[in-house]
Coordinates of N, CA and C in Angstrom, one line a residue:
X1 N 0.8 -1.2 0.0 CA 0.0 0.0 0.0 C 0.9 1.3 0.0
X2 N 1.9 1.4 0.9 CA 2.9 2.4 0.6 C 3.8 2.5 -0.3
X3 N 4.0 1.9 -1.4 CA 4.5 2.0 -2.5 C 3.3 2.4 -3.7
X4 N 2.3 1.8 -3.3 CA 0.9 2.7 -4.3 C 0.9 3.8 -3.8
X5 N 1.2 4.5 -2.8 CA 0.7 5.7 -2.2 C 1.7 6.5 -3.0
X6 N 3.2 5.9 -2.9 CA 4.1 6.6 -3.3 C 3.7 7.3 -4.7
X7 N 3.5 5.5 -5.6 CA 3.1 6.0 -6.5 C 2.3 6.8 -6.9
X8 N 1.3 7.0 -6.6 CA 0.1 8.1 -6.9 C 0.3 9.7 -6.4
X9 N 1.3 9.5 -5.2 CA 2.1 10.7 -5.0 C 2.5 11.3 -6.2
X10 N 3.2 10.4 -6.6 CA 4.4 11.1 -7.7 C 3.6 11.4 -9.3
X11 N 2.8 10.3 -9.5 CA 1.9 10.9 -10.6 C 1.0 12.3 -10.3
X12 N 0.3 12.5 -9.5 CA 0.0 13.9 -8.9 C 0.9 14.8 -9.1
X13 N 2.5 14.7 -8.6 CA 2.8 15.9 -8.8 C 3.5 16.2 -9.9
X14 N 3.5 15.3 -11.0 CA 4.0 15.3 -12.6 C 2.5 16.4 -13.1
X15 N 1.4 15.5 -13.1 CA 0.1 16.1 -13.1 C 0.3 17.6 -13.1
X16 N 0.6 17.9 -11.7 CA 0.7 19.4 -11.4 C 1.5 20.5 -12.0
X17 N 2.7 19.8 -12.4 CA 4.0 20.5 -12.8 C 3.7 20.8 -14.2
X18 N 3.0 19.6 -15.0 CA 2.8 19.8 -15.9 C 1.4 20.8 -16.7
X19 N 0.4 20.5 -15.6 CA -0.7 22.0 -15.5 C -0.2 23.4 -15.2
X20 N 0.8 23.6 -14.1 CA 0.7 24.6 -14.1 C 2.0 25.4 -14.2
X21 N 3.3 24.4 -14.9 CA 4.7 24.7 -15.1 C 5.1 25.0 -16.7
X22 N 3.9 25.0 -17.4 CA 4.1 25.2 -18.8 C 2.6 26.1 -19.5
X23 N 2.4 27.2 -18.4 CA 1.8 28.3 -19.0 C 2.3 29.0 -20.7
X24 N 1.1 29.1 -21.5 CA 2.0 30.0 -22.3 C 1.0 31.3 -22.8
X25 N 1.4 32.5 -23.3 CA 0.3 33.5 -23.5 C 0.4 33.8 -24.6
X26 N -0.7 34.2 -25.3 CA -0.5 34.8 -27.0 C -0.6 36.5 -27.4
X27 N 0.3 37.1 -27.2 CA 0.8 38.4 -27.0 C -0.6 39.2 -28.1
X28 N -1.2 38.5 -29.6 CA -1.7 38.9 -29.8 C -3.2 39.4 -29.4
X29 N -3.3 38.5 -28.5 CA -4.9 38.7 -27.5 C -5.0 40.3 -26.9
X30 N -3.6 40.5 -26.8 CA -3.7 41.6 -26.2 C -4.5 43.2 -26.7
X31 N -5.4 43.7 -26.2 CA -5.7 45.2 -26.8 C -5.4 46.2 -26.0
X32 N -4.7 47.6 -26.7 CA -4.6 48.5 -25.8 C -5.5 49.1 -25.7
X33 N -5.6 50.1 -24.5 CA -6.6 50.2 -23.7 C -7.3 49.4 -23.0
X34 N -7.6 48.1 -22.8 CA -8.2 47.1 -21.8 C -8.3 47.4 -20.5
X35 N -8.9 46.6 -19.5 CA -8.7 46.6 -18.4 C -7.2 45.5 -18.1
X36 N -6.2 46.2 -17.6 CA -5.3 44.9 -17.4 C -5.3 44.0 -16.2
X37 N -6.4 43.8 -15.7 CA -7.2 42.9 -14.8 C -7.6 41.7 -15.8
X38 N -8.0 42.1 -17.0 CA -8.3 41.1 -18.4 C -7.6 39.9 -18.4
X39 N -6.5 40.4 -18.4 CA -5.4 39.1 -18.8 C -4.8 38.8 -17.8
X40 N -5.0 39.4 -17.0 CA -4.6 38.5 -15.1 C -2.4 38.3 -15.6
X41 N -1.9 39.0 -16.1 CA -0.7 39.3 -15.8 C 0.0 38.7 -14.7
X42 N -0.3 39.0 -13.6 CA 0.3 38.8 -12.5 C 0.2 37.3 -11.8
X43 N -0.9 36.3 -12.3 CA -0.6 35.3 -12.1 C -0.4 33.9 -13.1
X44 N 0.3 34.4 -13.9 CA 1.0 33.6 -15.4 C 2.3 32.8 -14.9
X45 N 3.1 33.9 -14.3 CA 4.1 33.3 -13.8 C 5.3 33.0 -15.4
X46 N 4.7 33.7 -16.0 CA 5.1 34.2 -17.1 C 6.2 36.1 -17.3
X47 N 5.8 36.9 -16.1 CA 6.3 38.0 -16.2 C 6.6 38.7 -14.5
X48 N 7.5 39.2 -15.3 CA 8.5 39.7 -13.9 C 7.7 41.2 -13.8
X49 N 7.5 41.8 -12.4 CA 6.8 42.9 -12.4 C 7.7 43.7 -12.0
X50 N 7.6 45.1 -12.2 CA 7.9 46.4 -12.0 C 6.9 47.9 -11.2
X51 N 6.6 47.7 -10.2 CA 5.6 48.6 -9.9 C 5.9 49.5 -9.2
X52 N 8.0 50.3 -9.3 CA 8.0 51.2 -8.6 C 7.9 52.8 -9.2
X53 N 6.8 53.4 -10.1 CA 6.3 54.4 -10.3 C 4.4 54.6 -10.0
X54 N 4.4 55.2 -9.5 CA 2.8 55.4 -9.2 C 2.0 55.1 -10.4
X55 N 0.8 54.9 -10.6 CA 0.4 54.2 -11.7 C 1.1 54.0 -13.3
X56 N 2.2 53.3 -12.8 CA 2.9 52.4 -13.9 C 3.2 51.2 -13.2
X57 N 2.8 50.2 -14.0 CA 3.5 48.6 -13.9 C 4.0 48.0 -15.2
X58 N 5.0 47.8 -14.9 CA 5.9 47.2 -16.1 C 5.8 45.8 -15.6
X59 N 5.9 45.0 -16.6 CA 5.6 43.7 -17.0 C 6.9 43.1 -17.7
X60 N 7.7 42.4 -17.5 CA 8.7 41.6 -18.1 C 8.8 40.4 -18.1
X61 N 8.8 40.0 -19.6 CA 9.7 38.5 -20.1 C 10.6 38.6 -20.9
X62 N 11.8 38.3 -19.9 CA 12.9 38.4 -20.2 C 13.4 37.3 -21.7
X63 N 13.0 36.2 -21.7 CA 13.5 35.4 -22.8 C 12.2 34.9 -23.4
X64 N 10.7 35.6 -23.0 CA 9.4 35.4 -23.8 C 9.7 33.8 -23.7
X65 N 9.6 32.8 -22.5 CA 9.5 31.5 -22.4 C 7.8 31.6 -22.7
X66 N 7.4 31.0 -23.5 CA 5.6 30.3 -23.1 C 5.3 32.0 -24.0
X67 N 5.7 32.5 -24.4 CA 4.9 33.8 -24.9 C 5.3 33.6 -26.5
X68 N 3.7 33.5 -27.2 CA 3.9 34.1 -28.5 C 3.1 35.3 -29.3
X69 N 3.4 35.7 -30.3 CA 2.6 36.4 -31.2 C 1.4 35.4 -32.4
X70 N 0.2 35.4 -32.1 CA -0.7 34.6 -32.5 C 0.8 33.2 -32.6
X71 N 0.7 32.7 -33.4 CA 1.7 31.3 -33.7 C 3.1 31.5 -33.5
X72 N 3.3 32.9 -33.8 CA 5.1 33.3 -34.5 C 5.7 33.2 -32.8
X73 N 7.1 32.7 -32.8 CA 7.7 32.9 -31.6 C 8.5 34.0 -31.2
X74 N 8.6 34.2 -30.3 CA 9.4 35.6 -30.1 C 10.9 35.4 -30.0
X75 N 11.6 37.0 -30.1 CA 12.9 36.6 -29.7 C 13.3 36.4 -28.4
X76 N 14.0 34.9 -28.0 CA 14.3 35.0 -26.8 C 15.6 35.5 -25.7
X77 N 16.4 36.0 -26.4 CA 17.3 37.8 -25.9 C 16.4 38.5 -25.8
X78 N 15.7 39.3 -26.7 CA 15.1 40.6 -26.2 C 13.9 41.0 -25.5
X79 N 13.2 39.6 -25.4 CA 12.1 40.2 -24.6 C 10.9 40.5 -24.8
X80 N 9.8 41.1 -23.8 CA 8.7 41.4 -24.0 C 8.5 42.0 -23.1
X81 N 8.2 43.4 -23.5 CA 7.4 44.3 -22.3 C 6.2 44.9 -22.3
X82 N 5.2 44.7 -21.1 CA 3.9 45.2 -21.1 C 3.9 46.4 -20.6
X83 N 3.4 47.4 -20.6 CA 3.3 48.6 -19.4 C 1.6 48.3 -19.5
X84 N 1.5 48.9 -18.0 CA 0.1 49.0 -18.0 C -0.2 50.5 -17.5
X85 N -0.9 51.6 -17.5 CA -0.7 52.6 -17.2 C -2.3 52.9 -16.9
X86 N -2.3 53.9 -15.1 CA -3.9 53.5 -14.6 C -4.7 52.5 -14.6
X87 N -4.2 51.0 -14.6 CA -4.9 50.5 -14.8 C -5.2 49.4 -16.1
X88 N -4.6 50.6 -17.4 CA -5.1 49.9 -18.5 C -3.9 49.7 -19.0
X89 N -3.9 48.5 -20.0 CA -2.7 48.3 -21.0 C -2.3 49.4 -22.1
X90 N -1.2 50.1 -21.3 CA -0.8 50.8 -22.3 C 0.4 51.1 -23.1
X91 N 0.5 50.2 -23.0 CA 2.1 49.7 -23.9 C 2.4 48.2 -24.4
X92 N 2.6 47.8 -25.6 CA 3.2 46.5 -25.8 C 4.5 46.6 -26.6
X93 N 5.6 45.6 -26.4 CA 7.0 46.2 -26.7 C 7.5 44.6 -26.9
X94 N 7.8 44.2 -28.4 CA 8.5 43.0 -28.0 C 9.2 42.8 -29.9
X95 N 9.8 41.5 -30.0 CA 10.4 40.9 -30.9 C 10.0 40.1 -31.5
X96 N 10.1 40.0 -32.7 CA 10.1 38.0 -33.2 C 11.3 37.5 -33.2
X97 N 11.1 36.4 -33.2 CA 12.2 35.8 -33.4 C 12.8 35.4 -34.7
X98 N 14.1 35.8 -35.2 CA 14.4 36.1 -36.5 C 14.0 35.4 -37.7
X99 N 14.0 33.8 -37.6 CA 13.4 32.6 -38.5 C 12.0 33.1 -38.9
X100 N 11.1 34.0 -38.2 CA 10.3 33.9 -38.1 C 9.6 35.5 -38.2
X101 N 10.8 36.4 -38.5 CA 10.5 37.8 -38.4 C 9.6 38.1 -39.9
X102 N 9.8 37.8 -41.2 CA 9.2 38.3 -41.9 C 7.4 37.8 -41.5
X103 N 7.1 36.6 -41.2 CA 6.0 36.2 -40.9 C 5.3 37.6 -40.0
X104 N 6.4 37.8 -38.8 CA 6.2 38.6 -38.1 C 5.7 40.1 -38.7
X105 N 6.2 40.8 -39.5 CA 6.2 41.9 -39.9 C 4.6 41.4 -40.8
X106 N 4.4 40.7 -41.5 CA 3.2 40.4 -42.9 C 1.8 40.2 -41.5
X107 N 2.1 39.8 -40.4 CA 1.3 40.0 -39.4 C 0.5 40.8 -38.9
X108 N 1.9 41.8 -38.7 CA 1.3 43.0 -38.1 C 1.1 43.9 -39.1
X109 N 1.6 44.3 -40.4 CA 0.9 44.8 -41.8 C -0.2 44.5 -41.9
X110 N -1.1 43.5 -41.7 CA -2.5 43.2 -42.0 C -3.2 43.1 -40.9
X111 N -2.8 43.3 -39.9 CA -3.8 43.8 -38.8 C -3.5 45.2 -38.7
X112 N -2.6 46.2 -39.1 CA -2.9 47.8 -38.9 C -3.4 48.2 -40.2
X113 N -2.8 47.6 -41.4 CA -3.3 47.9 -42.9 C -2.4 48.9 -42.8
X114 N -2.7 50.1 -44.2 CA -1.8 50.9 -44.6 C -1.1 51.8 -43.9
X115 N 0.0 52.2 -43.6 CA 0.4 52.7 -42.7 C 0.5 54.2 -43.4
X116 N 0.4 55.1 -41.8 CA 0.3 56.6 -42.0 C 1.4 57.2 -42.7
X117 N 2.9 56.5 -42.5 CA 4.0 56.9 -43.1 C 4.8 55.8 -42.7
X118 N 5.8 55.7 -43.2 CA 6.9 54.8 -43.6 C 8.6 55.7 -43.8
X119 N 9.4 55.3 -43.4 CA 11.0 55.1 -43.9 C 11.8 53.8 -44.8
X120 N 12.6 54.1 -45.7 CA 12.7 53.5 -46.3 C 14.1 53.1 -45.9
X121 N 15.0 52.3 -46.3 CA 16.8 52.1 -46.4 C 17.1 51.2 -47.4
X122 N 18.4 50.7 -47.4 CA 18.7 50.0 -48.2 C 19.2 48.8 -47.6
X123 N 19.5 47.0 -48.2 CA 19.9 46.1 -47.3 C 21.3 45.6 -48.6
X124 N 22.3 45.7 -48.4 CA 23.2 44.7 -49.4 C 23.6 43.7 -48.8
X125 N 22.9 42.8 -49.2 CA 23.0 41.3 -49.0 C 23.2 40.3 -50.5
X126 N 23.7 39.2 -50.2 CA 23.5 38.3 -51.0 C 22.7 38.2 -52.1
X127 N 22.1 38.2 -53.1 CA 21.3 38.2 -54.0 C 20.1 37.3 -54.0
X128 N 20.9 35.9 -54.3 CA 20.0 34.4 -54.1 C 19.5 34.7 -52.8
X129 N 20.5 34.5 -51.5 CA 19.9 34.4 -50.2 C 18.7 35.6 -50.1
X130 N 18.4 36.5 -49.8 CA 17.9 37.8 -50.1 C 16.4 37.5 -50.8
X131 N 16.4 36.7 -52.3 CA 15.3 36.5 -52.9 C 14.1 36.3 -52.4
X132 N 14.1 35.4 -51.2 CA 12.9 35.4 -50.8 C 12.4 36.4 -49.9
X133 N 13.1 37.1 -49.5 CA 12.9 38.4 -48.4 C 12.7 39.1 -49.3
X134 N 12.7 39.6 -50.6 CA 12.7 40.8 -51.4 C 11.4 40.7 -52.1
X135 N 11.1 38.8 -51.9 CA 9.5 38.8 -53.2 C 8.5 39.2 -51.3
X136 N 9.0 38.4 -50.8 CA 7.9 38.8 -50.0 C 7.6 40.5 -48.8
X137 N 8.4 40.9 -49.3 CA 8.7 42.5 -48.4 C 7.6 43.2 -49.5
X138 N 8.0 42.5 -51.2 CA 7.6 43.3 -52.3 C 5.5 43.1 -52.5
X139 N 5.3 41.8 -51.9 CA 4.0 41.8 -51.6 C 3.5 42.7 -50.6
X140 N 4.1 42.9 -49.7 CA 3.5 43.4 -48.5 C 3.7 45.0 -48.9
X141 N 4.6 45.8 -49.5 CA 4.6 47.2 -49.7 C 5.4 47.1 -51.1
X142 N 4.7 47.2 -52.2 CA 5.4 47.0 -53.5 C 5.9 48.5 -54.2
X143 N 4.7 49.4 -53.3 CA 5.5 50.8 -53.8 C 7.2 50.8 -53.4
X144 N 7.3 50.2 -52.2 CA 8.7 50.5 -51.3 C 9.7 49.8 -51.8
X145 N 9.5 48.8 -52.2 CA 10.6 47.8 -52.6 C 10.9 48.1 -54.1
X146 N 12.6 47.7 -54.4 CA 13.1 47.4 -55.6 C 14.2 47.6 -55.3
X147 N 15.3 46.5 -56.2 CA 16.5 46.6 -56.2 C 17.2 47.8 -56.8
X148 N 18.4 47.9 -56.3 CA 18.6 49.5 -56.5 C 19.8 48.9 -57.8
X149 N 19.1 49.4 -58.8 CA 20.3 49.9 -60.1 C 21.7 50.2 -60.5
X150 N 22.3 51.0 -59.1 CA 23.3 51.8 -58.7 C 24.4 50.9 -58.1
X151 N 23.6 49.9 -57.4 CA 24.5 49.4 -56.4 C 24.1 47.5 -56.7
X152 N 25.4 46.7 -56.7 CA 24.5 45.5 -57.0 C 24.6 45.3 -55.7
X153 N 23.7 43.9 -55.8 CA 23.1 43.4 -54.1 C 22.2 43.9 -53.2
X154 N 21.8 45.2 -54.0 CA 21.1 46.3 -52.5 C 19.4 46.2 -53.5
X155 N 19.1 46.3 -52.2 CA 17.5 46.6 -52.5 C 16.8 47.5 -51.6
X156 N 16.3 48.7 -52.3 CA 15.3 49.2 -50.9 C 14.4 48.8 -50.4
X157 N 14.3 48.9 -49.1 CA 12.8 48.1 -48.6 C 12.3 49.2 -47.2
X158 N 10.9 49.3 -47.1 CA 10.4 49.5 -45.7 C 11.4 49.2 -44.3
X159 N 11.8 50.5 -44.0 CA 12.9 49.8 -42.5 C 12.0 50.4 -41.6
X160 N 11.0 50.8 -41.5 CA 10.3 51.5 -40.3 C 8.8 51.6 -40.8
X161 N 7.8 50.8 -40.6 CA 6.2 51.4 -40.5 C 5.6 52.2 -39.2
X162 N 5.0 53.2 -39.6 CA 4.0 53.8 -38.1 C 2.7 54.2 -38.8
X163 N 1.8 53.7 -37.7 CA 0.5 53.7 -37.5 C -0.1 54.5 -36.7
X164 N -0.7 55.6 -36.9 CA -2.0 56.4 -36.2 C -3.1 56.0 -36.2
X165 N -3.8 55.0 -35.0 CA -5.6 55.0 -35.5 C -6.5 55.6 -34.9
X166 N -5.8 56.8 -34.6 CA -6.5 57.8 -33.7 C -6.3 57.7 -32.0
X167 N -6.4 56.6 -31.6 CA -5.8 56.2 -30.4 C -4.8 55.7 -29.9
X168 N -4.2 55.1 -30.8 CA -2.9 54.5 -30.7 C -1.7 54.8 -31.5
X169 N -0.4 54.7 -31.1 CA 0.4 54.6 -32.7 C 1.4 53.4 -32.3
X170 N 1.9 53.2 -33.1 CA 2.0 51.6 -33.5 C 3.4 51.4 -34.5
X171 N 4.7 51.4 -34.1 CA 5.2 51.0 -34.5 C 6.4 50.2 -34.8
X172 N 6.5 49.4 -36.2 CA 7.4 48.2 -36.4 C 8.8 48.8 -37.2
X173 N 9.8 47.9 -37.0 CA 11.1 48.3 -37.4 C 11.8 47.2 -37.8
X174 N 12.6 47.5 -38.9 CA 13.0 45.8 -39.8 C 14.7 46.4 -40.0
X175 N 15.4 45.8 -39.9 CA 16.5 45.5 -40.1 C 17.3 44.8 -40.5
X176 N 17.4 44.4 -41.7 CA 18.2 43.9 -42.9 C 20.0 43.4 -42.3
X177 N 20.1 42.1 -42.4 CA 21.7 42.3 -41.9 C 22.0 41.4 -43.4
X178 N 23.8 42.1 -43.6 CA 24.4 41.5 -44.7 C 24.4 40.1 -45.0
X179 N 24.2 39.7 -43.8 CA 23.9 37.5 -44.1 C 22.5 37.4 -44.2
X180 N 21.8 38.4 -44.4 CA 20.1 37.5 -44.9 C 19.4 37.9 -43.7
X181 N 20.2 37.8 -42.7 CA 19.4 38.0 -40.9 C 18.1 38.9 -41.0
X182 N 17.4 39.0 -40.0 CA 16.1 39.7 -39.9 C 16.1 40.4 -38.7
X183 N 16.2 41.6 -38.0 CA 16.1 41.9 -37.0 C 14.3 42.9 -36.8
X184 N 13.8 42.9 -36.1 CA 12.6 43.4 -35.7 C 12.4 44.2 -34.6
X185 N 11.6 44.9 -34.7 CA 11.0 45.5 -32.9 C 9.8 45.9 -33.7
X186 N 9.0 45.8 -32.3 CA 7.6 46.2 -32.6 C 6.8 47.1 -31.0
X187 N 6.5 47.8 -31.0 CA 6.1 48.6 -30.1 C 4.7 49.2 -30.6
X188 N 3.3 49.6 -29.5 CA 2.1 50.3 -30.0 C 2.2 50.9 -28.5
X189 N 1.2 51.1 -28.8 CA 1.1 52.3 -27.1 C -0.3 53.5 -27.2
X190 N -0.9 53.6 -26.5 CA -1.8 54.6 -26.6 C -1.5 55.6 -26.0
X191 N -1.6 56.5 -27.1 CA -1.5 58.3 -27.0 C -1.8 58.6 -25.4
X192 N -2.4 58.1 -24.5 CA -2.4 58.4 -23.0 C -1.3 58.4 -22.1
X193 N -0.8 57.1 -22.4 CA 0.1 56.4 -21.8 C 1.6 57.4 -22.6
X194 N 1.3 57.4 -23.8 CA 2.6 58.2 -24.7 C 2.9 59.3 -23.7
X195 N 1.4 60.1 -24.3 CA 1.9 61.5 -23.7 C 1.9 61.6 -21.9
X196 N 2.3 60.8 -21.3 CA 2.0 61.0 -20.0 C 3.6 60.4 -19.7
X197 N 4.6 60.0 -20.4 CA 5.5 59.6 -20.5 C 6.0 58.3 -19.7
X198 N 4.5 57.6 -19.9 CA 4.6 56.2 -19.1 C 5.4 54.7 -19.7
X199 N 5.4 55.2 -20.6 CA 6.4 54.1 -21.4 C 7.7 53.9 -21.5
X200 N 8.6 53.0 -21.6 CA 10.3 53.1 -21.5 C 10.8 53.1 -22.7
X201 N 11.3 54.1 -23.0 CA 12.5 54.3 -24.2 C 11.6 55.2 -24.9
X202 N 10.0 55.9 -24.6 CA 9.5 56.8 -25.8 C 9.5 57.9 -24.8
X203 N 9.7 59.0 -25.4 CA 9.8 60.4 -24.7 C 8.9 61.6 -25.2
X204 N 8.0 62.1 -24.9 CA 7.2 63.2 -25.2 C 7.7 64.4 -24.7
X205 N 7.5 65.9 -24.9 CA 7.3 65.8 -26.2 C 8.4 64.8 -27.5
X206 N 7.9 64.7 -28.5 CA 8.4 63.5 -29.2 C 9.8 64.7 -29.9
X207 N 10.9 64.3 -29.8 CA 11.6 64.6 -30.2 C 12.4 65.2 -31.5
X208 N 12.3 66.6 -31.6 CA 12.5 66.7 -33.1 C 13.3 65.9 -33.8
X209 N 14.3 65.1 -33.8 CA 15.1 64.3 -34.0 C 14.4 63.1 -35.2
X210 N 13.4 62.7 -34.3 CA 12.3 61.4 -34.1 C 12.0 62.0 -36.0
X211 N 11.7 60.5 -36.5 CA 11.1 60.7 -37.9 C 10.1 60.6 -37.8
X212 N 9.3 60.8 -36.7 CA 8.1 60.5 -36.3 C 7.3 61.8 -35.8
X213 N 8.2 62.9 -35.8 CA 7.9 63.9 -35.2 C 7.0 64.9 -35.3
X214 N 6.5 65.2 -36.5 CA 5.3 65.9 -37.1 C 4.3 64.7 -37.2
X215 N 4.2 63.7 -37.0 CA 3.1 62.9 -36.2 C 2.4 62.3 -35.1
X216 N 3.6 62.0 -34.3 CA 3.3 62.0 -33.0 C 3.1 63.4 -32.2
X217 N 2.2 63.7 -31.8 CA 1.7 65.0 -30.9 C 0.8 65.2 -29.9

């Protein structure tokens, strides 16, 4: 009987470990402005908290274990950060993971649609390796894209989208490396939270500097 006991011990706490040691959350669920009582943040066990400013709580995953974007995985160096400001979600701040970044960018293009304005650059990379990042950059913004004439290897493409939808602005950043690589950030945030300077790394007033600056206001 104490060796059944044992056993049923130890299945139980596999049971357990495995209910409640492999949480995972889908970053896209998220809306700004919500109540951040919605998504119960604080008992995921998914994010490290931050609550030393009066209504700001920062939210951290550090290597985005168990966190994705709808299917896409994130990157796990850089992170994921929520702010929540008064209450409400008002900030989301994170990566894809590079294998996975174009998916990432054609994602969030079709859930903001055409963007208010855009920056352009150039990427010289490989040609062959390159090909499939150039047909698919060229579906998603075909005004933006085309290999440049001038220079072999180089193509311009969208290196920055921003979104205004009246309440929010929203934006993604693509980074081209000479081996093919994909780098990303994606950040949205509501104009509340913006201009109230509740967010980390954006600063209001928005800096003349900022290519963003005659829109963010």
């Amino acid at each position: 009987m104490m060796k059944i006991a044992r056993v049923l011990i130890l299945v139980f706490a596999v049971l357990i470990n495995i209910c409640c040691g492999n949480q995972s959350f889908d970053l896209s669920s998220v809306s700004l402005g919500d109540d951040a009582k919605k998504y119960d943040f604080e008992n995921k066990d998914l994010f490290l908290k931050d609550a030393a400013k009066t209504d700001i709580i920062q939210y951290y995953a550090d290597e985005n274990k168990g966190i994705t974007y709808g299917n896409i995985p994130l990157d796990n160096t850089m992170g994921t950060r929520i702010t929540v400001y008064k209450g409400k979600v008002g900030a989301v701040d994170t990566n894809a993971a590079e294998k996975y970044a174009l998916d990432f960018v054609e994602k969030i293009v079709k859930k903001h649609g055409n963007p208010t304005a855009s920056i352009t650059d150039k990427a010289t990379v490989n040609a062959n390796l390159a090909k499939p990042i150039f047909e698919k950059l060229k579906k998603l913004s075909p005004e933006k894209v085309s290999w440049n004439q001038h220079e072999k290897n180089t193509f311009i493409y969208p290196s920055s989208f921003f979104w205004d939808d009246g309440r929010n602005y929203s934006i993604l950043s693509i980074s081209i490396e000479n081996d093919g690589e994909i780098r990303n950030k994606y950040i949205s945030v509501t104009k509340d939270a913006y201009r109230n300077n509740a967010v980390f790394g954006m600063k209001y007033p928005t800096p003349p500097a900022s290519p963003w600056y005659k829109y963010m206001n």
